[in-house]
Coordinates of C-alpha atoms (C1' of nucleotides) in Angstrom, one line a residue:
Chain G
M1 CA 32.0 -41.7 -110.1
K2 CA 35.5 -40.8 -108.9
R3 CA 38.1 -43.3 -110.1
K4 CA 40.8 -42.3 -107.7
P5 CA 40.4 -42.5 -103.9
S6 CA 41.5 -39.7 -101.7
T7 CA 44.6 -40.1 -99.8
E8 CA 42.5 -40.2 -96.7
A9 CA 40.4 -43.1 -98.0
T10 CA 43.5 -44.9 -99.1
A11 CA 45.2 -44.4 -95.8
A12 CA 42.1 -45.6 -93.9
W13 CA 42.0 -48.8 -96.0
I14 CA 45.7 -49.5 -95.5
R15 CA 45.4 -48.9 -91.8
L16 CA 42.3 -51.1 -91.6
M17 CA 44.1 -54.0 -93.3
R18 CA 47.3 -53.7 -91.3
V19 CA 45.7 -53.2 -87.9
Q20 CA 43.2 -56.0 -88.4
S21 CA 45.9 -58.4 -89.6
R22 CA 48.1 -57.5 -86.7
V23 CA 45.4 -57.9 -84.1
L24 CA 44.1 -61.1 -85.6
D25 CA 47.6 -62.6 -85.6
A26 CA 48.0 -61.7 -82.0
V27 CA 44.6 -63.2 -81.1
E28 CA 45.3 -66.4 -83.0
Q29 CA 48.7 -66.7 -81.3
D30 CA 47.0 -66.4 -77.9
L31 CA 44.5 -69.1 -78.8
K32 CA 47.3 -71.4 -80.1
K33 CA 49.4 -70.9 -77.0
A34 CA 46.3 -71.9 -75.0
G35 CA 46.2 -75.1 -77.1
F36 CA 43.0 -74.3 -79.0
P37 CA 42.2 -74.9 -82.7
P38 CA 41.8 -72.0 -85.2
L39 CA 39.3 -69.3 -84.6
A40 CA 37.1 -70.5 -87.4
W41 CA 36.3 -73.5 -85.3
Y42 CA 35.1 -71.2 -82.5
D43 CA 33.0 -69.3 -84.9
A44 CA 31.3 -72.3 -86.3
L45 CA 30.7 -73.8 -82.9
L46 CA 29.3 -70.5 -81.7
E47 CA 26.8 -70.3 -84.6
L48 CA 25.7 -73.9 -84.0
S49 CA 25.4 -73.4 -80.2
R50 CA 23.2 -70.3 -80.7
S51 CA 20.8 -72.2 -82.9
P52 CA 17.7 -73.0 -80.9
T53 CA 18.0 -76.7 -81.9
G54 CA 21.8 -76.8 -81.9
E55 CA 21.8 -77.6 -85.6
M56 CA 22.0 -75.8 -88.8
R57 CA 22.1 -76.4 -92.5
P58 CA 25.6 -76.0 -93.9
V59 CA 24.4 -73.3 -96.2
E60 CA 23.1 -71.4 -93.2
L61 CA 26.5 -71.7 -91.5
E62 CA 28.1 -70.6 -94.7
K63 CA 26.0 -67.4 -94.8
Q64 CA 26.6 -66.6 -91.2
M65 CA 30.3 -67.1 -91.3
L66 CA 30.7 -65.4 -94.7
I67 CA 33.0 -68.1 -96.1
P68 CA 33.0 -70.0 -99.4
Q69 CA 30.9 -73.2 -99.7
Y70 CA 33.8 -75.4 -100.0
S71 CA 35.3 -73.9 -96.9
T72 CA 32.2 -74.6 -95.0
S73 CA 32.2 -78.2 -96.2
R74 CA 35.7 -78.8 -95.0
L75 CA 35.4 -77.0 -91.8
I76 CA 32.4 -79.2 -90.9
D77 CA 34.6 -82.2 -91.9
R78 CA 37.2 -81.1 -89.3
L79 CA 34.6 -80.5 -86.6
V80 CA 33.0 -83.9 -87.2
D81 CA 36.4 -85.6 -87.2
E82 CA 37.1 -84.2 -83.8
G83 CA 33.7 -85.2 -82.4
L84 CA 32.6 -81.6 -82.0
A85 CA 29.7 -81.9 -84.4
V86 CA 27.8 -84.5 -86.3
R87 CA 26.2 -84.6 -89.7
R88 CA 22.6 -85.7 -90.0
E89 CA 20.5 -86.0 -93.1
C90 CA 17.8 -83.5 -93.8
K91 CA 14.4 -85.2 -94.3
M92 CA 13.0 -82.2 -96.0
D93 CA 15.8 -81.8 -98.5
K94 CA 17.6 -84.9 -99.4
R95 CA 20.4 -82.9 -101.1
G96 CA 21.3 -81.3 -97.8
Q97 CA 22.0 -82.2 -94.3
F98 CA 22.0 -80.8 -90.8
V99 CA 25.1 -80.1 -88.7
E100 CA 24.5 -80.5 -85.1
I101 CA 26.9 -79.5 -82.3
T102 CA 27.8 -82.1 -79.8
E103 CA 28.3 -81.7 -76.0
A104 CA 32.0 -81.8 -76.6
G105 CA 31.5 -79.0 -79.1
R106 CA 29.6 -76.9 -76.6
E107 CA 32.3 -77.4 -74.1
L108 CA 35.1 -76.4 -76.4
Q109 CA 33.2 -73.3 -77.6
K110 CA 32.8 -72.2 -73.9
K111 CA 36.5 -72.9 -73.1
M112 CA 37.6 -71.1 -76.2
W113 CA 35.5 -68.1 -75.3
G114 CA 37.5 -67.9 -72.1
A115 CA 40.8 -67.5 -74.0
Y116 CA 39.2 -65.6 -76.9
S117 CA 37.6 -63.0 -74.7
A118 CA 40.8 -62.5 -72.8
A119 CA 42.6 -62.0 -76.1
I120 CA 40.0 -59.5 -77.3
E121 CA 40.4 -57.5 -74.0
K122 CA 44.2 -57.6 -74.3
H123 CA 44.4 -56.5 -77.9
V124 CA 41.3 -54.4 -78.3
G125 CA 39.5 -53.7 -75.0
S126 CA 42.6 -52.3 -73.2
K127 CA 43.3 -49.9 -76.1
L128 CA 39.8 -48.5 -76.8
S129 CA 37.4 -46.8 -74.6
D130 CA 33.8 -47.9 -75.0
A131 CA 33.0 -44.6 -76.6
D132 CA 35.7 -45.1 -79.1
A133 CA 34.6 -48.7 -79.7
L134 CA 31.2 -47.4 -80.6
K135 CA 32.6 -44.8 -82.9
L136 CA 34.7 -47.4 -84.6
C137 CA 31.7 -49.6 -85.1
G138 CA 29.8 -46.7 -86.6
L139 CA 32.5 -45.9 -89.1
L140 CA 33.0 -49.6 -90.0
D141 CA 29.3 -49.9 -90.6
R142 CA 29.6 -47.3 -93.4
L143 CA 31.9 -49.7 -95.2
G144 CA 29.9 -52.8 -95.0
C145 CA 26.2 -53.4 -95.1
S146 CA 25.4 -54.1 -91.5
C147 CA 21.7 -54.5 -91.9
G148 CA 21.9 -57.9 -93.4
D149 CA 24.6 -58.9 -91.0
V150 CA 24.1 -61.1 -88.0
K151 CA 22.9 -58.7 -85.3
A152 CA 26.3 -58.5 -83.7
P153 CA 25.4 -55.9 -81.1
A154 CA 22.4 -57.9 -79.9
I155 CA 24.4 -61.1 -79.9
V156 CA 27.2 -59.4 -78.0
K157 CA 24.9 -58.6 -75.2
E158 CA 24.7 -62.3 -74.6
G159 CA 28.3 -62.0 -73.7
I160 CA 29.3 -64.5 -76.3
P161 CA 29.7 -62.9 -79.7
S162 CA 29.5 -63.8 -83.3
R163 CA 32.3 -62.8 -85.6
Chain W
M18 CA 43.8 -56.1 -65.8
K19 CA 40.3 -56.8 -66.9
R20 CA 39.8 -60.3 -68.2
K21 CA 36.5 -59.7 -70.0
P22 CA 36.1 -57.2 -72.8
S23 CA 33.2 -54.9 -72.8
T24 CA 30.4 -55.6 -75.2
E25 CA 31.5 -52.5 -77.1
A26 CA 35.0 -53.7 -77.5
T27 CA 33.9 -57.1 -78.6
A28 CA 31.5 -55.7 -81.1
A29 CA 34.1 -53.4 -82.4
W30 CA 36.5 -56.3 -82.9
I31 CA 33.9 -58.5 -84.6
R32 CA 32.9 -55.6 -86.9
L33 CA 36.5 -54.9 -87.7
M34 CA 37.1 -58.5 -88.8
R35 CA 33.9 -58.8 -90.8
V36 CA 34.2 -55.5 -92.6
Q37 CA 37.8 -55.9 -93.4
S38 CA 37.3 -59.4 -94.6
R39 CA 34.3 -58.4 -96.8
V40 CA 36.1 -55.4 -98.3
L41 CA 39.3 -57.3 -98.9
D42 CA 37.4 -60.1 -100.7
A43 CA 35.7 -57.5 -102.9
V44 CA 39.0 -55.7 -103.7
E45 CA 40.7 -59.1 -104.4
Q46 CA 37.8 -60.0 -106.7
D47 CA 38.1 -56.7 -108.6
L48 CA 41.8 -57.3 -109.1
K49 CA 41.3 -60.9 -110.2
K50 CA 38.6 -59.9 -112.7
A51 CA 41.1 -57.4 -114.1
G52 CA 43.5 -60.3 -114.6
F53 CA 46.0 -59.3 -111.9
P54 CA 47.8 -61.5 -109.4
P55 CA 47.1 -61.4 -105.7
L56 CA 47.4 -58.2 -103.7
A57 CA 50.5 -59.4 -102.0
W58 CA 52.4 -59.2 -105.3
Y59 CA 51.4 -55.6 -105.5
D60 CA 52.5 -54.8 -102.0
A61 CA 55.9 -56.4 -102.5
L62 CA 56.4 -54.6 -105.9
L63 CA 55.4 -51.3 -104.3
E64 CA 57.9 -51.7 -101.5
L65 CA 60.6 -52.6 -104.0
S66 CA 59.7 -49.8 -106.3
R67 CA 59.8 -47.3 -103.5
S68 CA 63.3 -48.3 -102.5
P69 CA 65.8 -45.7 -103.8
T70 CA 67.9 -48.4 -105.5
G71 CA 64.9 -50.5 -106.4
E72 CA 66.3 -53.3 -104.3
M73 CA 65.8 -54.6 -100.8
R74 CA 67.0 -57.4 -98.5
P75 CA 64.2 -60.0 -98.1
V76 CA 64.3 -59.4 -94.3
E77 CA 63.5 -55.7 -95.0
L78 CA 60.6 -56.7 -97.2
E79 CA 59.4 -59.1 -94.6
K80 CA 59.4 -56.3 -92.0
Q81 CA 57.6 -53.8 -94.2
M82 CA 54.9 -56.3 -95.3
L83 CA 54.5 -57.9 -91.8
I84 CA 54.5 -61.4 -93.1
P85 CA 56.4 -64.5 -91.9
Q86 CA 59.9 -65.1 -93.2
Y87 CA 58.9 -68.3 -95.1
S88 CA 56.1 -66.3 -96.8
T89 CA 58.6 -63.6 -97.9
S90 CA 60.9 -66.3 -99.3
R91 CA 58.1 -67.9 -101.3
L92 CA 56.6 -64.6 -102.5
I93 CA 59.9 -63.6 -103.8
D94 CA 60.1 -67.0 -105.6
R95 CA 56.9 -66.2 -107.4
L96 CA 57.9 -62.7 -108.4
V97 CA 61.2 -64.0 -109.7
D98 CA 59.5 -66.8 -111.6
E99 CA 57.4 -64.3 -113.4
G100 CA 60.3 -62.0 -114.2
L101 CA 59.0 -59.2 -111.9
A102 CA 62.1 -59.3 -109.7
V103 CA 65.5 -60.8 -109.6
R104 CA 67.6 -62.1 -106.7
R105 CA 71.2 -60.9 -106.3
E106 CA 73.8 -61.8 -103.8
C107 CA 74.6 -59.4 -101.1
K108 CA 78.4 -58.7 -101.0
M109 CA 78.3 -57.4 -97.4
D110 CA 76.4 -60.4 -96.0
K111 CA 76.9 -63.7 -97.8
R112 CA 74.0 -65.2 -96.0
G113 CA 71.6 -62.8 -97.5
Q114 CA 70.7 -61.4 -100.9
F115 CA 69.1 -58.4 -102.5
V116 CA 65.8 -58.6 -104.3
E117 CA 65.6 -56.1 -107.2
I118 CA 62.5 -55.1 -109.0
T119 CA 62.6 -55.4 -112.8
E120 CA 61.1 -53.1 -115.4
A121 CA 58.3 -55.6 -115.9
G122 CA 57.7 -55.4 -112.1
R123 CA 57.5 -51.6 -112.2
E124 CA 55.1 -51.8 -115.0
L125 CA 52.9 -54.4 -113.3
Q126 CA 52.9 -52.4 -110.1
K127 CA 51.7 -49.3 -111.9
K128 CA 49.0 -51.2 -113.8
M129 CA 47.8 -52.9 -110.7
W130 CA 47.6 -49.5 -108.9
G131 CA 45.1 -48.5 -111.6
A132 CA 42.8 -51.3 -110.7
Y133 CA 43.6 -51.3 -107.0
S134 CA 42.9 -47.6 -106.6
A135 CA 39.6 -48.0 -108.4
A136 CA 38.7 -50.8 -106.1
I137 CA 39.6 -48.8 -103.0
E138 CA 37.5 -45.9 -104.2
K139 CA 34.6 -48.3 -105.0
H140 CA 34.6 -50.1 -101.7
V141 CA 36.0 -47.5 -99.3
G142 CA 36.3 -44.0 -100.8
S143 CA 32.7 -43.9 -102.0
K144 CA 31.4 -44.8 -98.5
L145 CA 33.5 -42.7 -96.2
S146 CA 34.0 -38.9 -96.2
D147 CA 37.6 -37.7 -95.8
A148 CA 36.7 -36.6 -92.3
D149 CA 35.4 -40.1 -91.4
A150 CA 38.4 -41.7 -93.0
L151 CA 40.7 -39.6 -90.8
K152 CA 38.6 -40.5 -87.7
L153 CA 38.8 -44.2 -88.7
C154 CA 42.6 -44.0 -89.0
G155 CA 42.8 -42.3 -85.6
L156 CA 40.7 -45.0 -83.9
L157 CA 42.6 -47.9 -85.7
D158 CA 45.9 -46.3 -84.6
R159 CA 44.9 -46.9 -81.0
L160 CA 44.8 -50.6 -81.7
G161 CA 48.1 -51.0 -83.4
C162 CA 51.4 -49.3 -82.8
S163 CA 51.5 -46.9 -85.7
C164 CA 54.8 -45.2 -84.8
G165 CA 56.9 -48.0 -86.0
D166 CA 54.8 -48.6 -89.1
V167 CA 55.6 -47.5 -92.5
K168 CA 54.6 -43.9 -92.7
A169 CA 51.5 -44.6 -94.6
P170 CA 50.1 -41.1 -94.6
A171 CA 53.3 -39.7 -96.0
I172 CA 53.5 -42.5 -98.5
V173 CA 49.9 -42.0 -99.5
K174 CA 50.6 -38.4 -100.4
E175 CA 52.7 -39.9 -103.2
G176 CA 49.5 -41.2 -104.7
I177 CA 50.7 -44.8 -104.4
P178 CA 50.2 -46.3 -101.0
S179 CA 51.8 -49.0 -99.0
R180 CA 49.6 -51.5 -97.3
Chain P
dA7 C1' 92.0 -67.3 -83.1
dG8 C1' 88.3 -69.7 -81.2
dT9 C1' 83.6 -70.1 -79.7
dG10 C1' 78.8 -69.5 -78.7
dA11 C1' 74.7 -67.0 -79.8
dC12 C1' 72.3 -65.1 -83.2
dT13 C1' 70.8 -64.1 -88.0
dA14 C1' 69.3 -64.8 -93.0
dA15 C1' 67.1 -67.6 -96.0
dA16 C1' 65.4 -71.9 -98.0
dT17 C1' 62.7 -76.0 -97.7
dG18 C1' 60.4 -80.7 -96.4
dC19 C1' 56.2 -82.2 -94.8
dA20 C1' 51.6 -81.6 -93.5
dT21 C1' 47.6 -79.0 -93.7
dA22 C1' 44.6 -75.4 -95.7
dT23 C1' 42.6 -72.9 -99.4
dG24 C1' 41.0 -71.7 -104.3
dC25 C1' 38.5 -73.2 -108.0
dA26 C1' 35.8 -75.7 -111.0
dT27 C1' 33.3 -79.7 -111.5
dG28 C1' 29.9 -83.2 -110.7
dG29 C1' 26.0 -85.7 -108.8
dA30 C1' 21.7 -85.6 -106.6
dA31 C1' 17.8 -83.1 -105.6
dT32 C1' 14.5 -79.2 -105.7
dA33 C1' 11.6 -75.7 -107.7
dG34 C1' 9.3 -73.4 -111.2
dT35 C1' 7.3 -73.4 -115.7
dC36 C1' 4.7 -75.2 -119.5
Chain K
dG14 C1' 4.4 -85.2 -116.3
dA15 C1' 8.3 -83.4 -118.6
dC16 C1' 11.8 -80.3 -118.8
dT17 C1' 15.0 -76.8 -117.3
dA18 C1' 17.3 -73.9 -114.2
dT19 C1' 18.9 -73.7 -109.8
dT20 C1' 20.5 -75.3 -105.4
dC21 C1' 23.1 -78.2 -102.0
dC22 C1' 27.1 -80.3 -101.0
dA23 C1' 31.4 -83.0 -101.7
dT24 C1' 35.7 -83.4 -104.0
dG25 C1' 40.0 -83.6 -107.3
dC26 C1' 43.7 -81.1 -108.5
dA27 C1' 46.7 -77.3 -108.0
dT28 C1' 48.5 -73.8 -105.2
dA29 C1' 49.3 -71.5 -100.8
dT30 C1' 50.4 -71.5 -96.0
dG31 C1' 52.2 -73.1 -91.3
dC32 C1' 55.9 -74.8 -88.9
dA33 C1' 60.1 -76.6 -87.6
dT34 C1' 64.4 -77.6 -89.2
dT35 C1' 68.5 -76.8 -91.6
dT36 C1' 72.6 -74.6 -93.5
dA37 C1' 75.6 -70.9 -94.0
dG38 C1' 77.2 -66.8 -92.2
dT39 C1' 77.9 -62.9 -88.8
dC40 C1' 79.1 -60.8 -84.5
dA41 C1' 80.5 -60.1 -79.9
dC42 C1' 83.3 -61.8 -76.5
dT43 C1' 87.2 -64.1 -74.4

DNA sequence: AGTGACTAAATGCATATGCATGGAATAGTC
DNA sequence: GACTATTCCATGCATATGCATTTAGTCACT
């Protein structure tokens, strides 16, 4: 295996990091200006709201969101503190628990989507044609295993995406 | 202006975030396993080593790295604490100072590039053809203003990139 | 020369994150 | 049934980050 990346691969990686970081900063700023909590709250609430029963095991949320276990634990803490979710014990597995979204959580998720979708349009949608967006997805898929991912395209068709 | 992004734009954004995050985690893990400090140290040392005089104003470093001022200040603190850089006063502007890379800093930057380049090849280079990498760059450039950016392609030709 | 606006950089305080650890429980094997 | 490895989740401690504020200095204008 080659040990040195080509200049093209290196440039692509650097560009990927810089652009993603810049756009994410802009999106987060838009959300903050609109008075919303961090994007991770939205992501968690979205995953919970998409669950048929409105509840998930923390370990499932952890897998969907691709964050460390201790991050999941603490994110749930914050959602619970704000009344956006509740913890309930899992009868089948006493080690674990369920996290269930509350009505307030569903409301916030919907409201955040309003600002989040506007931010996506502003920083991404207005700069890429649909054809280019599809091309970008295809290229990015080469870098990450997309098969095991949440079916983002299918979910996006619902109009409310997963991250 | 449209308020709602297309499903393609949304999917592209989500994919961008997930893939970048996954690849960055993998790269950071590789660096950590090799016993190196965080990638931000590398970026700062690279910027400093590329300066003709080996020194920069913190505000210049801040602009190159696209990080907040207080992050720059603290990152420099850490580099200085480890003997990788030194702070020197700026005669022309008594408010400011110069940050100069040390020999140890140049050494670390080179050593890190060895592991960093291998990680880029492993997680990016082995998965994208050069043609695809160029396409990816072109698409990403649509999302961010690349004119004012550090001339990454030119820098990459040196074999040691900027982020 | 004086002044107001702006800049460069550090820092206090609060919050978030990284990591390893620990406790309780489950699952698989013998 | 006993035992072991693994899993699920929370958390202590240390470090990093976000933010506003502060201080010292610069610059353009009058």
